[in-house]
Tab-separated table of C-alpha atoms in Angstrom:
chain	number	residue	atom	x	y	z
H	1	MET	CA	64.653	82.159	69.175
H	2	ARG	CA	67.561	79.882	70.068
H	3	TYR	CA	66.491	80.047	73.738
H	4	SER	CA	62.825	80.890	74.237
H	5	LEU	CA	60.951	81.757	77.418
H	6	SER	CA	58.867	78.577	77.280
H	7	ASN	CA	58.368	75.372	75.355
H	8	ASP	CA	55.391	73.586	73.821
H	9	THR	CA	54.400	70.735	76.151
H	10	TRP	CA	51.514	69.351	74.096
H	11	GLY	CA	51.645	65.872	72.635
H	12	ALA	CA	49.233	63.627	70.787
H	13	GLU	CA	47.126	63.179	73.933
H	14	GLU	CA	46.282	66.875	74.199
H	15	LEU	CA	45.468	67.166	70.516
H	16	GLU	CA	43.205	64.117	70.670
H	17	ALA	CA	41.426	65.508	73.729
H	18	ALA	CA	40.890	68.831	71.976
H	19	HIS	CA	39.519	67.125	68.871
H	20	LYS	CA	37.043	65.113	70.960
H	21	VAL	CA	35.648	68.337	72.385
H	22	MET	CA	35.385	69.905	68.950
H	23	ASP	CA	33.674	66.814	67.590
H	24	SER	CA	31.194	66.878	70.482
H	25	ARG	CA	30.149	70.455	69.625
H	26	TYR	CA	29.825	71.136	73.380
H	27	PHE	CA	32.285	73.909	74.142
H	28	THR	CA	31.090	75.757	77.223
H	29	MET	CA	31.814	74.703	80.796
H	30	GLY	CA	30.698	71.103	81.303
H	31	SER	CA	31.839	67.594	82.208
H	32	ASN	CA	35.489	68.055	81.249
H	33	VAL	CA	35.758	71.085	83.516
H	34	LYS	CA	34.273	69.110	86.400
H	35	GLN	CA	36.633	66.167	85.868
H	36	TYR	CA	39.651	68.468	85.612
H	37	GLU	CA	38.647	70.218	88.835
H	38	ASN	CA	38.319	66.890	90.633
H	39	ASP	CA	41.642	65.641	89.276
H	40	PHE	CA	43.357	68.909	90.189
H	41	ALA	CA	42.052	68.932	93.761
H	42	GLU	CA	43.153	65.331	94.256
H	43	LYS	CA	46.595	65.996	92.763
H	44	PHE	CA	47.332	68.880	95.112
H	45	GLY	CA	45.636	67.529	98.210
H	46	ALA	CA	42.777	70.022	98.374
H	47	LYS	CA	39.098	69.342	99.019
H	48	TYR	CA	37.762	71.639	96.293
H	49	ALA	CA	38.935	73.196	93.029
H	50	VAL	CA	37.257	75.795	90.803
H	51	MET	CA	38.503	76.343	87.258
H	52	SER	CA	38.282	79.769	85.616
H	53	ASN	CA	39.479	81.367	82.412
H	54	SER	CA	42.868	82.580	83.752
H	55	GLY	CA	45.119	82.771	86.767
H	56	SER	CA	44.296	86.463	86.913
H	57	SER	CA	40.627	85.552	87.251
H	58	ALA	CA	41.546	83.019	89.922
H	59	ASN	CA	43.007	85.862	92.006
H	60	LEU	CA	39.843	87.869	91.363
H	61	LEU	CA	37.712	84.934	92.539
H	62	THR	CA	39.781	84.757	95.725
H	63	MET	CA	39.155	88.367	96.662
H	64	ALA	CA	35.485	88.383	95.605
H	65	ALA	CA	34.712	85.251	97.616
H	66	LEU	CA	36.272	86.794	100.714
H	67	LEU	CA	34.237	89.984	100.286
H	68	TYR	CA	30.827	88.415	99.624
H	69	SER	CA	31.287	85.772	102.309
H	70	GLY	CA	32.010	88.499	104.844
H	71	ARG	CA	35.470	87.179	105.682
H	72	LEU	CA	36.846	90.591	104.654
H	73	GLN	CA	35.214	94.010	104.523
H	74	LYS	CA	35.821	96.801	102.039
H	75	GLY	CA	38.659	98.961	103.280
H	76	ASP	CA	40.481	96.084	104.969
H	77	GLU	CA	44.218	96.024	104.383
H	78	VAL	CA	45.991	93.189	102.561
H	79	LEU	CA	49.760	92.794	102.809
H	80	VAL	CA	51.477	91.800	99.583
H	81	THR	CA	55.034	91.681	98.318
H	82	ALA	CA	56.156	94.558	96.083
H	83	VAL	CA	57.381	92.204	93.343
H	84	SER	CA	54.735	90.263	91.459
H	85	TRP	CA	52.494	90.333	88.416
H	86	SER	CA	49.875	93.042	87.972
H	87	THR	CA	46.912	90.782	88.618
H	88	THR	CA	48.158	89.929	92.066
H	89	TYR	CA	47.375	93.535	92.977
H	90	PHE	CA	44.474	94.610	90.788
H	91	PRO	CA	41.842	92.208	92.229
H	92	ILE	CA	42.679	93.366	95.767
H	93	SER	CA	41.911	96.937	94.766
H	94	GLN	CA	39.005	96.063	92.465
H	95	MET	CA	37.156	94.368	95.327
H	96	GLY	CA	37.575	97.410	97.572
H	97	PHE	CA	40.513	96.376	99.744
H	98	LYS	CA	43.621	98.399	100.482
H	99	ILE	CA	47.038	97.151	99.371
H	100	ARG	CA	50.041	97.462	101.665
H	101	PHE	CA	53.318	96.779	99.872
H	102	VAL	CA	56.134	94.897	101.611
H	103	ASP	CA	59.734	94.398	100.482
H	104	ILE	CA	61.184	91.142	99.175
H	105	ASN	CA	64.061	89.008	100.356
H	106	LEU	CA	66.824	89.522	97.782
H	107	ASN	CA	67.834	85.852	97.988
H	108	THR	CA	64.487	84.072	97.695
H	109	LEU	CA	62.644	86.894	95.830
H	110	ASN	CA	59.633	86.137	98.037
H	111	VAL	CA	58.405	88.370	100.837
H	112	ASP	CA	60.906	89.456	103.491
H	113	VAL	CA	59.326	87.708	106.479
H	114	ASP	CA	60.763	90.160	109.014
H	115	ALA	CA	59.451	93.081	106.982
H	116	LEU	CA	56.074	91.329	106.745
H	117	GLU	CA	55.556	91.374	110.490
H	118	ASP	CA	56.737	94.992	110.693
H	119	ALA	CA	54.099	95.902	108.078
H	120	VAL	CA	51.099	94.735	110.133
H	121	THR	CA	48.754	97.547	111.227
H	122	PRO	CA	45.393	97.505	113.048
H	123	GLU	CA	43.729	97.576	109.598
H	124	THR	CA	45.612	94.540	108.297
H	125	LYS	CA	43.301	91.541	107.850
H	126	ALA	CA	45.009	89.331	105.264
H	127	VAL	CA	48.308	88.434	103.626
H	128	MET	CA	48.524	87.592	99.923
H	129	LEU	CA	51.638	85.452	99.551
H	130	VAL	CA	53.230	85.275	96.117
H	131	ASN	CA	55.331	82.190	95.438
H	132	LEU	CA	57.607	83.866	92.920
H	133	LEU	CA	59.078	82.104	89.893
H	134	GLY	CA	58.394	78.637	91.290
H	135	ASN	CA	59.744	79.272	94.789
H	136	PRO	CA	57.544	78.508	97.821
H	137	ASN	CA	57.428	80.916	100.744
H	138	GLU	CA	58.606	80.248	104.298
H	139	PHE	CA	55.142	79.119	105.314
H	140	ASP	CA	56.105	77.967	108.790
H	141	ARG	CA	57.350	81.417	109.815
H	142	ILE	CA	54.541	83.235	108.033
H	143	LYS	CA	51.833	81.097	109.612
H	144	LYS	CA	53.082	82.112	113.055
H	145	ILE	CA	52.711	85.768	112.075
H	146	CYS	CA	49.208	85.186	110.694
H	147	ASP	CA	48.174	83.321	113.846
H	148	LYS	CA	49.670	86.016	116.081
H	149	TYR	CA	47.732	88.836	114.422
H	150	GLY	CA	44.628	86.928	113.270
H	151	LEU	CA	45.373	87.350	109.563
H	152	ILE	CA	43.938	85.334	106.674
H	153	MET	CA	46.689	83.686	104.615
H	154	LEU	CA	46.122	83.615	100.848
H	155	GLU	CA	48.328	82.405	97.998
H	156	ASP	CA	49.007	83.559	94.472
H	157	ASN	CA	50.653	80.364	93.244
H	158	CYS	CA	50.304	81.107	89.545
H	159	GLU	CA	54.059	80.812	88.952
H	160	SER	CA	54.750	77.896	91.284
H	161	MET	CA	52.651	74.875	90.426
H	162	GLY	CA	54.403	71.770	91.702
H	163	ALA	CA	56.500	73.557	94.322
H	164	VAL	CA	56.610	71.843	97.721
H	165	PHE	CA	57.386	73.080	101.233
H	166	ASP	CA	57.708	70.665	104.149
H	167	GLY	CA	55.984	67.908	102.177
H	168	ARG	CA	52.975	70.027	101.207
H	169	CYS	CA	52.131	71.626	97.854
H	170	ALA	CA	52.447	75.369	97.497
H	171	GLY	CA	49.036	76.835	96.799
H	172	THR	CA	47.392	74.780	99.565
H	173	PHE	CA	48.776	76.580	102.628
H	174	GLY	CA	46.433	79.549	102.294
H	175	LEU	CA	42.703	79.666	102.859
H	176	ILE	CA	42.467	79.935	99.058
H	177	GLY	CA	45.231	79.343	96.521
H	178	ALA	CA	45.296	80.493	92.891
H	179	PHE	CA	47.033	78.701	89.988
H	180	SER	CA	47.568	79.534	86.312
H	181	THR	CA	47.809	77.299	83.245
H	182	TYR	CA	48.653	79.991	80.716
H	183	TYR	CA	50.815	78.924	77.757
H	184	SER	CA	54.178	79.703	79.375
H	185	HIS	CA	53.409	78.107	82.753
H	186	HIS	CA	54.103	74.655	84.181
H	187	LEU	CA	50.944	73.233	82.595
H	188	CYS	CA	49.417	74.716	79.454
H	189	THR	CA	45.695	74.823	78.706
H	190	MET	CA	46.210	77.917	76.470
H	191	GLU	CA	44.416	80.127	78.993
H	192	GLY	CA	43.181	78.902	82.351
H	193	GLY	CA	43.174	79.335	86.101
H	194	MET	CA	42.293	77.297	89.164
H	195	ASN	CA	41.429	78.030	92.781
H	196	VAL	CA	41.801	75.437	95.513
H	197	THR	CA	40.411	75.537	99.043
H	198	ASP	CA	39.358	73.247	101.860
H	199	ASP	CA	36.569	75.653	102.875
H	200	GLU	CA	33.211	74.462	101.536
H	201	GLU	CA	31.482	77.803	101.982
H	202	LEU	CA	34.134	79.686	100.004
H	203	TYR	CA	34.004	76.961	97.372
H	204	HIS	CA	30.287	77.626	96.896
H	205	TYR	CA	30.842	81.377	96.715
H	206	MET	CA	33.406	80.868	93.959
H	207	LEU	CA	31.056	78.565	92.029
H	208	SER	CA	28.452	81.331	91.986
H	209	ILE	CA	30.770	84.288	91.382
H	210	ARG	CA	32.455	82.516	88.451
H	211	SER	CA	29.113	82.389	86.599
H	212	HIS	CA	27.477	85.813	86.935
H	213	GLY	CA	26.646	85.354	90.626
H	214	TRP	CA	23.806	83.008	89.800
H	215	THR	CA	22.632	79.918	91.670
H	216	ARG	CA	22.579	77.453	88.794
H	217	HIS	CA	25.909	75.819	89.602
H	218	LEU	CA	25.443	75.610	93.361
H	219	PRO	CA	24.920	72.120	94.744
H	220	ASP	CA	21.706	71.167	96.500
H	221	GLY	CA	22.101	71.750	100.218
H	222	SER	CA	24.518	74.644	99.788
H	223	THR	CA	25.038	76.634	102.969
H	224	ILE	CA	25.072	79.980	101.120
H	225	TYR	CA	21.684	79.582	99.401
H	226	ARG	CA	18.846	77.068	99.574
H	227	LYS	CA	17.820	76.301	96.010
H	228	LEU	CA	14.157	75.962	95.114
H	229	ASN	CA	12.919	72.831	93.416
H	230	ASP	CA	12.267	74.918	90.299
H	231	PRO	CA	14.896	74.644	87.509
H	232	PHE	CA	13.163	77.418	85.536
H	233	TYR	CA	13.491	79.907	88.401
H	234	GLU	CA	17.014	78.850	89.335
H	235	SER	CA	18.299	79.101	85.766
H	236	PHE	CA	18.482	82.927	85.985
H	237	ASN	CA	18.580	83.592	89.724
H	238	PHE	CA	21.328	85.973	90.886
H	239	ILE	CA	22.345	86.223	94.534
H	240	MET	CA	25.556	88.311	94.375
H	241	PRO	CA	27.550	90.409	91.906
H	242	GLY	CA	29.564	87.985	89.831
H	243	PHE	CA	31.653	87.738	86.696
H	244	ASN	CA	31.628	85.645	83.567
H	245	ILE	CA	35.050	84.043	83.946
H	246	ARG	CA	34.108	80.505	83.023
H	247	PRO	CA	36.602	78.250	81.222
H	248	LEU	CA	36.037	76.257	78.057
H	249	GLU	CA	35.634	72.508	77.792
H	250	LEU	CA	38.550	72.410	75.369
H	251	GLU	CA	40.884	73.970	77.936
H	252	ALA	CA	39.789	71.515	80.615
H	253	ALA	CA	40.123	68.498	78.331
H	254	VAL	CA	43.703	69.504	77.598
H	255	GLY	CA	44.288	70.131	81.308
H	256	ILE	CA	43.232	66.591	82.188
H	257	GLU	CA	45.989	65.241	79.930
H	258	GLN	CA	48.580	67.826	80.979
H	259	LEU	CA	48.052	67.084	84.658
H	260	LYS	CA	49.116	63.478	84.087
H	261	LYS	CA	52.515	64.756	82.923
H	262	LEU	CA	53.111	67.305	85.673
H	263	ASP	CA	55.470	65.221	87.809
H	264	ALA	CA	57.765	64.572	84.842
H	265	PHE	CA	57.652	68.248	83.854
H	266	ILE	CA	58.614	69.384	87.350
H	267	GLU	CA	61.452	66.892	87.696
H	268	GLN	CA	62.922	68.040	84.389
H	269	ARG	CA	62.646	71.687	85.445
H	270	ARG	CA	64.494	70.857	88.652
H	271	GLU	CA	67.198	69.036	86.722
H	272	ASN	CA	67.608	72.067	84.461
H	273	ALA	CA	67.809	74.283	87.536
H	274	ARG	CA	70.573	72.175	89.049
H	275	LEU	CA	72.674	72.651	85.925
H	276	PHE	CA	71.873	76.366	85.769
H	277	LYS	CA	72.785	76.928	89.427
H	278	ASP	CA	75.976	74.865	89.235
H	279	ARG	CA	77.319	76.754	86.248
H	280	MET	CA	76.209	80.190	87.417
H	281	GLU	CA	77.760	79.764	90.852
H	282	SER	CA	81.034	78.236	89.648
H	283	GLU	CA	81.654	80.440	86.612
H	284	THR	CA	80.021	83.834	87.242
H	285	SER	CA	79.460	86.369	90.023
H	286	PHE	CA	75.734	86.794	89.317
H	287	LEU	CA	73.201	86.247	92.089
H	288	THR	CA	70.491	83.641	91.524
H	289	GLN	CA	67.297	82.758	93.347
H	290	GLN	CA	67.786	80.835	96.590
H	291	GLU	CA	65.439	77.860	96.782
H	292	THR	CA	63.017	77.528	99.700
H	293	GLY	CA	61.783	73.958	100.063
H	294	ASP	CA	61.519	72.252	96.668
H	295	ALA	CA	60.971	74.891	94.003
H	296	SER	CA	59.332	74.119	90.668
H	297	TRP	CA	61.544	76.654	88.850
H	298	PHE	CA	59.240	78.684	86.629
H	299	GLY	CA	62.290	80.476	85.230
H	300	PHE	CA	65.807	81.531	86.137
H	301	ALA	CA	66.279	84.897	87.829
H	302	ILE	CA	69.661	86.563	87.381
H	303	ILE	CA	70.709	89.561	89.499
H	304	LEU	CA	73.772	91.728	89.054
H	305	PRO	CA	76.098	91.857	92.070
H	306	GLN	CA	76.882	95.207	93.652
H	307	GLU	CA	80.212	95.631	91.862
H	308	ILE	CA	78.557	95.744	88.423
H	309	LYS	CA	75.130	97.175	89.292
H	310	GLY	CA	73.687	99.568	86.756
H	311	SER	CA	75.040	97.625	83.774
H	312	ARG	CA	72.036	95.412	83.092
H	313	ASP	CA	71.432	96.774	79.592
H	314	ARG	CA	74.784	95.436	78.447
H	315	PHE	CA	73.741	91.921	79.388
H	316	THR	CA	70.154	92.022	78.148
H	317	GLU	CA	71.281	93.467	74.818
H	318	ALA	CA	73.829	90.662	74.443
H	319	LEU	CA	71.211	88.041	75.268
H	320	MET	CA	68.731	89.409	72.739
H	321	ALA	CA	71.458	89.674	70.094
H	322	ASN	CA	72.079	85.961	70.591
H	323	GLU	CA	68.366	85.107	70.342
H	324	ILE	CA	67.876	84.451	74.046
H	325	GLU	CA	64.513	85.766	75.250
H	326	VAL	CA	64.880	87.836	78.401
H	327	ARG	CA	62.394	89.662	80.633
H	328	PRO	CA	62.306	91.731	83.833
H	329	ILE	CA	61.865	89.777	87.057
H	330	VAL	CA	58.076	89.674	86.801
H	331	ALA	CA	56.977	93.357	86.958
H	332	GLY	CA	59.880	94.539	89.086
H	333	ASN	CA	58.946	96.833	91.955
H	334	PHE	CA	55.269	97.377	91.197
H	335	VAL	CA	55.231	100.610	93.186
H	336	ARG	CA	57.164	102.091	90.263
H	337	GLN	CA	54.486	101.167	87.710
H	338	LYS	CA	52.224	103.945	86.431
H	339	ALA	CA	49.083	101.903	87.133
H	340	LEU	CA	49.704	102.451	90.834
H	341	LYS	CA	47.893	105.800	90.743
H	342	TYR	CA	44.593	103.946	90.352
H	343	LEU	CA	45.088	101.752	93.448
H	344	ASP	CA	44.362	102.369	97.121
H	345	TYR	CA	47.667	101.507	98.746
H	346	SER	CA	50.336	102.219	101.339
H	347	ILE	CA	53.989	101.221	101.537
H	348	SER	CA	55.663	99.629	104.539
H	349	GLY	CA	59.249	100.791	104.944
H	350	ALA	CA	61.860	101.045	102.246
H	351	LEU	CA	61.445	98.701	99.286
H	352	SER	CA	65.187	98.623	98.703
H	353	ASN	CA	65.433	95.003	97.567
H	354	ALA	CA	62.474	95.378	95.215
H	355	ASP	CA	64.149	98.485	93.814
H	356	TYR	CA	67.423	96.628	93.374
H	357	ILE	CA	65.973	93.806	91.269
H	358	HIS	CA	63.843	96.358	89.375
H	359	ASP	CA	67.067	97.999	88.162
H	360	ASN	CA	69.518	95.100	88.211
H	361	GLY	CA	67.565	91.892	87.647
H	362	PHE	CA	66.289	89.919	84.679
H	363	PHE	CA	65.087	86.392	84.010
H	364	VAL	CA	65.199	83.757	81.314
H	365	GLY	CA	62.930	80.795	80.803
H	366	ASN	CA	62.979	77.264	82.104
H	367	HIS	CA	61.423	74.431	80.124
H	368	SER	CA	59.902	71.022	80.684
H	369	ILE	CA	62.529	69.459	78.420
H	370	GLU	CA	66.299	69.031	78.767
H	371	MET	CA	68.101	72.381	78.356
H	372	ARG	CA	71.824	71.733	78.497
H	373	ASP	CA	72.514	73.446	75.178
H	374	ASN	CA	70.371	76.452	76.131
H	375	ILE	CA	72.058	76.872	79.498
H	376	ASN	CA	75.516	76.507	77.988
H	377	LEU	CA	74.643	79.224	75.475
H	378	LEU	CA	73.324	81.467	78.235
H	379	ILE	CA	76.484	81.135	80.320
H	380	ASP	CA	78.742	81.716	77.322
H	381	VAL	CA	76.896	84.904	76.375
H	382	LEU	CA	76.876	86.283	79.919
H	383	LYS	CA	80.619	85.627	80.272
H	384	SER	CA	81.347	87.293	76.916
H	385	VAL	CA	80.018	90.707	77.947
H	386	LYS	CA	82.811	93.250	78.438
H	387	LEU	CA	82.197	96.010	80.986
């Protein structure tokens, strides 16, 4: 492709780190995972971090820890925006909670904060905030709503590593935040996820749930289980239903090196975004994502204005013909996905903005390298389409 969705961010450092793991012949979760977790927590200003095998699993860890710790009960309602990736929603349902869909703000593509408050019912116990395509939410306004109704704030930050709101990193505003380091994301460990929290009890629950629900990885003195002084017994001792969603040492070793480069990656993405926004706003009538705080620009969302709505196929076909990779804006309005029939859910109000981007939106990639030629090509192709 002339303009791909993502770029390869690995250098010699990542390859050397991977080779050291392979030479060690120790591949399962070990010292590299622990170091990467410590480095990650320090980088983002959190007390604790738990690595898993994907961002999807990180969301699953969030919901499981809340259930088994008793912070939430099965049947409790979780508010979540109607536009996100599938594994924002599936873990909520898989752990026995009810999803309540809320519309997005057409400018920011994050949750419509006014609609969020209107969606609260007596059954609502938590809000899962999705920082979409690198854009942080309006955390100050949302926190007031959560405080008013006694709701737990959670974050799916898988698309927004490095985003900042009011001097604080997105992913650390919620009780638990989830990150992803899949190939196309801000950092790449091939596959990989991370949870961060300042809550020690939830941290211990996630340590156990990540590895089958056993006690082996709990620290001595844990508040959720008092370990016996018997390594044989504690090696296969299960205290809750868990998963095997552990990461590999190779992924963590690469993550340690990638994390050192994050600031440079984010600054380059922001520079690319400035060029993209300048040219889109001065030369086209398309709508683009409005930044809240300091976004980390996962990709570039493009939305057709009202006067040309319904003509998206003309543009996406032109982009593909010119070797520009293009995708829907995440999964569009997820209420319109067939998988919905398997979920326990309700819908708050009309999802008109989610519907609009479902039918009239698309996105292209942003990279961690300079993209002037790519962006110039994109603009030229969009302007060449005849309606």
